[in-house]
PDB file of C-alpha atoms in Angstrom:
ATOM      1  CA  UNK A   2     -57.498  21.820 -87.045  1.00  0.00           C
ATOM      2  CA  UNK A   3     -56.005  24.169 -84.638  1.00  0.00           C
ATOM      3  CA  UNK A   4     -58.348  22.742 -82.011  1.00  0.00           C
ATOM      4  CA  UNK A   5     -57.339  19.263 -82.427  1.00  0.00           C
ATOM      5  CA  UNK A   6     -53.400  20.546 -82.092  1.00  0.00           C
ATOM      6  CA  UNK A   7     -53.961  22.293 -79.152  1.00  0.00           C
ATOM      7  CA  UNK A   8     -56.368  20.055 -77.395  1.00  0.00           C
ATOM      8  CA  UNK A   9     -53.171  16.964 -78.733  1.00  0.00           C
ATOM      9  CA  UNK A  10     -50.703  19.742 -76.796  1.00  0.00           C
ATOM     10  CA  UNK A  11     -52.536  19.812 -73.903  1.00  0.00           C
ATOM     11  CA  UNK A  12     -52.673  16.369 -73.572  1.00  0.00           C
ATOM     12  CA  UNK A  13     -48.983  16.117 -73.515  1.00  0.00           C
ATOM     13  CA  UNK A  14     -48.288  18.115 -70.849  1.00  0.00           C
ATOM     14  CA  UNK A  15     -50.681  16.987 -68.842  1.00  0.00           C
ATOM     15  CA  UNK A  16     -49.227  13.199 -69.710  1.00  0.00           C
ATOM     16  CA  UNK A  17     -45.571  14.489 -69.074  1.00  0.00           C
ATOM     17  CA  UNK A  18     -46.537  16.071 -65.423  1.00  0.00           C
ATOM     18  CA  UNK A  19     -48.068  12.887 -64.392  1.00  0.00           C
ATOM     19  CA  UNK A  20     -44.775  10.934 -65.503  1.00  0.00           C
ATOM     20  CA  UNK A  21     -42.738  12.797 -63.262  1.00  0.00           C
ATOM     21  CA  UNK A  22     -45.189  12.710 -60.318  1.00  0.00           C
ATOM     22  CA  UNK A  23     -45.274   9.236 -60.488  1.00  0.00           C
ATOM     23  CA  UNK A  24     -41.434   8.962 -60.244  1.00  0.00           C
ATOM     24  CA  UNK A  25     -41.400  10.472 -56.973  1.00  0.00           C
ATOM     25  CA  UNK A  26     -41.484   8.409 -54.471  1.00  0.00           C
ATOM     26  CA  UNK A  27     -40.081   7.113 -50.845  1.00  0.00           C
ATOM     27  CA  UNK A  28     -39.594   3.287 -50.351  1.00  0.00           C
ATOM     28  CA  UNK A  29     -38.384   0.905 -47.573  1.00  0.00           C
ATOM     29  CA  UNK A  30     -36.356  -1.877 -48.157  1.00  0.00           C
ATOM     30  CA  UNK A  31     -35.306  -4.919 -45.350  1.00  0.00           C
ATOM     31  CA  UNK A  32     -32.157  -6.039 -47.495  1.00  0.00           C
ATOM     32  CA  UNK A  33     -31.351  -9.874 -47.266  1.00  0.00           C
ATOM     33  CA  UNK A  34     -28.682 -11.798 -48.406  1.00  0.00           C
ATOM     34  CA  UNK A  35     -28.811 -14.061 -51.252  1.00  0.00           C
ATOM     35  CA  UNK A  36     -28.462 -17.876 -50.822  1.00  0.00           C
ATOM     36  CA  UNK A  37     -25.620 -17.570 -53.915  1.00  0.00           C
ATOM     37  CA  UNK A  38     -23.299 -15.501 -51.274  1.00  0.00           C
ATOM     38  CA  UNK A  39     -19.844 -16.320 -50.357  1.00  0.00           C
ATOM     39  CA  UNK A  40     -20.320 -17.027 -46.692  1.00  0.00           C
ATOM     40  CA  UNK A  41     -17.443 -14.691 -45.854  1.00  0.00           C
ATOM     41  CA  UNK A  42     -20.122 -12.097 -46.799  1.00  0.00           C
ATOM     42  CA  UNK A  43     -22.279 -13.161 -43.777  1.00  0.00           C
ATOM     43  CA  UNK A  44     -19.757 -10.938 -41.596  1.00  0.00           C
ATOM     44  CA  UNK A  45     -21.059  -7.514 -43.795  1.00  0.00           C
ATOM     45  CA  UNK A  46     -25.005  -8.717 -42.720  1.00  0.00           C
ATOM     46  CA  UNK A  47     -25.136  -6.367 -39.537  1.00  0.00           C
ATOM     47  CA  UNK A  48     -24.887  -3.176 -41.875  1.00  0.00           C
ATOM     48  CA  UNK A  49     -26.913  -4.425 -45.136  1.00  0.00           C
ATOM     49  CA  UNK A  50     -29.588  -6.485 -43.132  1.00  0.00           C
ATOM     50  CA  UNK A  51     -31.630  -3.810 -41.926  1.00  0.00           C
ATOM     51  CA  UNK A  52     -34.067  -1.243 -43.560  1.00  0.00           C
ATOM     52  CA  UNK A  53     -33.086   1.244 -46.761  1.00  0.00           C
ATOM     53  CA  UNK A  54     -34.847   3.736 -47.664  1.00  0.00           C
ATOM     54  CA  UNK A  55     -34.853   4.715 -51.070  1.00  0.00           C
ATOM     55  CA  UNK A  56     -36.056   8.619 -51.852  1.00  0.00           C
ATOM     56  CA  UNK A  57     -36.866   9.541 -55.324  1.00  0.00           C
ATOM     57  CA  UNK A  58     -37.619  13.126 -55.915  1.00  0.00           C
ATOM     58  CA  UNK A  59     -37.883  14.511 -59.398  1.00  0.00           C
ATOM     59  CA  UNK A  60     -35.669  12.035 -61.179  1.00  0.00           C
ATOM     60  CA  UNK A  61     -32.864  12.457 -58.449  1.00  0.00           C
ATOM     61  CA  UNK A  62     -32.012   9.272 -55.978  1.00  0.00           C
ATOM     62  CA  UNK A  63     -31.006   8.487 -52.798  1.00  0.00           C
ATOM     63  CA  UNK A  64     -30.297   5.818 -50.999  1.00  0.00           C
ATOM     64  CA  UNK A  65     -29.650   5.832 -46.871  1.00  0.00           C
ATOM     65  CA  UNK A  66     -29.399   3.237 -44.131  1.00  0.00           C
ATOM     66  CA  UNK A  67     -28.972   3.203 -40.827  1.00  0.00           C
ATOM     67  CA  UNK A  68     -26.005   1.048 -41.650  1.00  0.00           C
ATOM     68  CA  UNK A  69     -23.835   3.733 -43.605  1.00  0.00           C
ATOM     69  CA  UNK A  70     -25.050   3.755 -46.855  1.00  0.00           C
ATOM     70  CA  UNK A  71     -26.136   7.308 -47.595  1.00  0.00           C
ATOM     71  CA  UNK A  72     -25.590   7.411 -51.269  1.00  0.00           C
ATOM     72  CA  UNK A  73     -26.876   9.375 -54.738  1.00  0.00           C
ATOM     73  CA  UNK A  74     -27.579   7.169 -57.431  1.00  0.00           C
ATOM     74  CA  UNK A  75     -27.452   8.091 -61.066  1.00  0.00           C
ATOM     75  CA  UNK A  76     -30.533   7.247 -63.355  1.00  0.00           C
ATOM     76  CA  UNK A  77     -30.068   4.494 -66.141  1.00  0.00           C
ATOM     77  CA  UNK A  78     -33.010   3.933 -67.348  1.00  0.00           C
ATOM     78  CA  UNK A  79     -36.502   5.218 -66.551  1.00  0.00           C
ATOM     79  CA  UNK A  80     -37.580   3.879 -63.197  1.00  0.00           C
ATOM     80  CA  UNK A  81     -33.974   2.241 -62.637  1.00  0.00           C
ATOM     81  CA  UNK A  82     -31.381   4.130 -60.443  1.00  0.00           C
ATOM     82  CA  UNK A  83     -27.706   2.576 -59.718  1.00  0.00           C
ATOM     83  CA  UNK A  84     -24.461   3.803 -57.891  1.00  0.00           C
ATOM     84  CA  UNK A  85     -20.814   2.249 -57.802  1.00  0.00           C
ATOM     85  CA  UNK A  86     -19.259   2.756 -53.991  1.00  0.00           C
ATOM     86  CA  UNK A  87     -16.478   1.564 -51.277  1.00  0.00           C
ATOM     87  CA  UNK A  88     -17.880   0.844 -48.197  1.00  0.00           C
ATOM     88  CA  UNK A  89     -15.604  -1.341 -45.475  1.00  0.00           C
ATOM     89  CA  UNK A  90     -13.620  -2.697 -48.136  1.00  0.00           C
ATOM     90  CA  UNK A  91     -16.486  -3.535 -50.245  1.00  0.00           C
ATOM     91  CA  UNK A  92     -16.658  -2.730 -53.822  1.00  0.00           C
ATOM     92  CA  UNK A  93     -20.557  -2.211 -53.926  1.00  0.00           C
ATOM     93  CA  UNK A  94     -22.925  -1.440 -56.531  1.00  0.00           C
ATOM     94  CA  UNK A  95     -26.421  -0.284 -56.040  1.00  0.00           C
ATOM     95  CA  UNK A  96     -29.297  -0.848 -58.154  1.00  0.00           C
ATOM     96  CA  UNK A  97     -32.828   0.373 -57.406  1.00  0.00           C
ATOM     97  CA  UNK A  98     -35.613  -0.542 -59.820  1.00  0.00           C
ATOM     98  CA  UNK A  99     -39.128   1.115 -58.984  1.00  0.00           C
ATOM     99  CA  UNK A 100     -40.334  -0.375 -61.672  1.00  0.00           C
ATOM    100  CA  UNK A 101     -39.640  -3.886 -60.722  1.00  0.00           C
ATOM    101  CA  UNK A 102     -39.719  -2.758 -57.019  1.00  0.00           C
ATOM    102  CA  UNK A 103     -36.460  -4.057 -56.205  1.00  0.00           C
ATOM    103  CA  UNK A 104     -33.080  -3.509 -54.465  1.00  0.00           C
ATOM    104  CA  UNK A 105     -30.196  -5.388 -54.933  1.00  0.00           C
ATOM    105  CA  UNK A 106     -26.672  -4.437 -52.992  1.00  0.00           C
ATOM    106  CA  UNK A 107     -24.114  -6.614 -54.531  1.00  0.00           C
ATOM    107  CA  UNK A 108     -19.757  -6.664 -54.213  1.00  0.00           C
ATOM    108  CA  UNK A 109     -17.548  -6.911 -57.173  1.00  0.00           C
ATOM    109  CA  UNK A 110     -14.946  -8.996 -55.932  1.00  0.00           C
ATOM    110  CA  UNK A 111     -16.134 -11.353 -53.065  1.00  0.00           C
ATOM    111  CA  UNK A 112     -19.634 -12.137 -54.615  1.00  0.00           C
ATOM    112  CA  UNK A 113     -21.805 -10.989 -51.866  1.00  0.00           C
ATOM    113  CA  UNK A 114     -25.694  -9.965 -53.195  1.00  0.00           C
ATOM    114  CA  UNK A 115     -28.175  -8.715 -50.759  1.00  0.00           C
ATOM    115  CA  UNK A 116     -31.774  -8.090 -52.197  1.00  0.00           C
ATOM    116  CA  UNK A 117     -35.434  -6.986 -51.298  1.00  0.00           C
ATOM    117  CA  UNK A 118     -38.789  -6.164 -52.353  1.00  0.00           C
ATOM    118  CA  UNK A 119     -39.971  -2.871 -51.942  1.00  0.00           C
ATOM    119  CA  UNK A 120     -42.405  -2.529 -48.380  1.00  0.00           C
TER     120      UNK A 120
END
């Protein structure tokens, strides 16, 4: 009996240690904008439409772009990382989904989305 708990203990640990290891990881991301945009968000393209890179690193987030975006993001959910911010006027929020492998940049008030698939 004490076998079986510590062999069951073990087995734990070792499950929890992979978990974490598999949430750290570094993706790229070539935003686009969505089709459902305003077209007044076309003049924001030139900072969104380029390549983010997300870092995950023991269940912290971070989001930067050549664009301006250099941004934590707060965990939600297992796998799923998002962050309100201003940028240019925008009122942005960030949501990166390793599980789905997905990045969406989307504004509050003017109904711009920009999205992509992780690289």
């Amino acid at each position: 009996m004490l076998l079986c708990r510590i062999i069951l203990c073990g087995a734990v640990v070792v499950s929890g240690a992979q978990t974490v290891a598999a949430q750290n990881v570094t993706a790229n991301f070539w935003l686009a904008r969505s089709s459902r945009s305003a077209t007044d968000c076309m003049a924001f393209d030139p900072q969104f439409t380029r390549e983010h890179t997300l870092t995950v690193k023991d269940g912290q987030a971070t989001l930067t772009s050549p664009g301006g975006i250099q941004t934590s993001l707060k965990p939600v959910k297992p796998g799923v990382y998002e962050e309100d911010t201003v940028m240019d006027g925008l009122q942005l929020k960030l949501l990166a989904d390793i599980n789905t492998k997905t990045l969406t940049v989307s504004d509050k008030y003017i109904g711009c989305w920009w999205t992509a698939q992780w690289q």
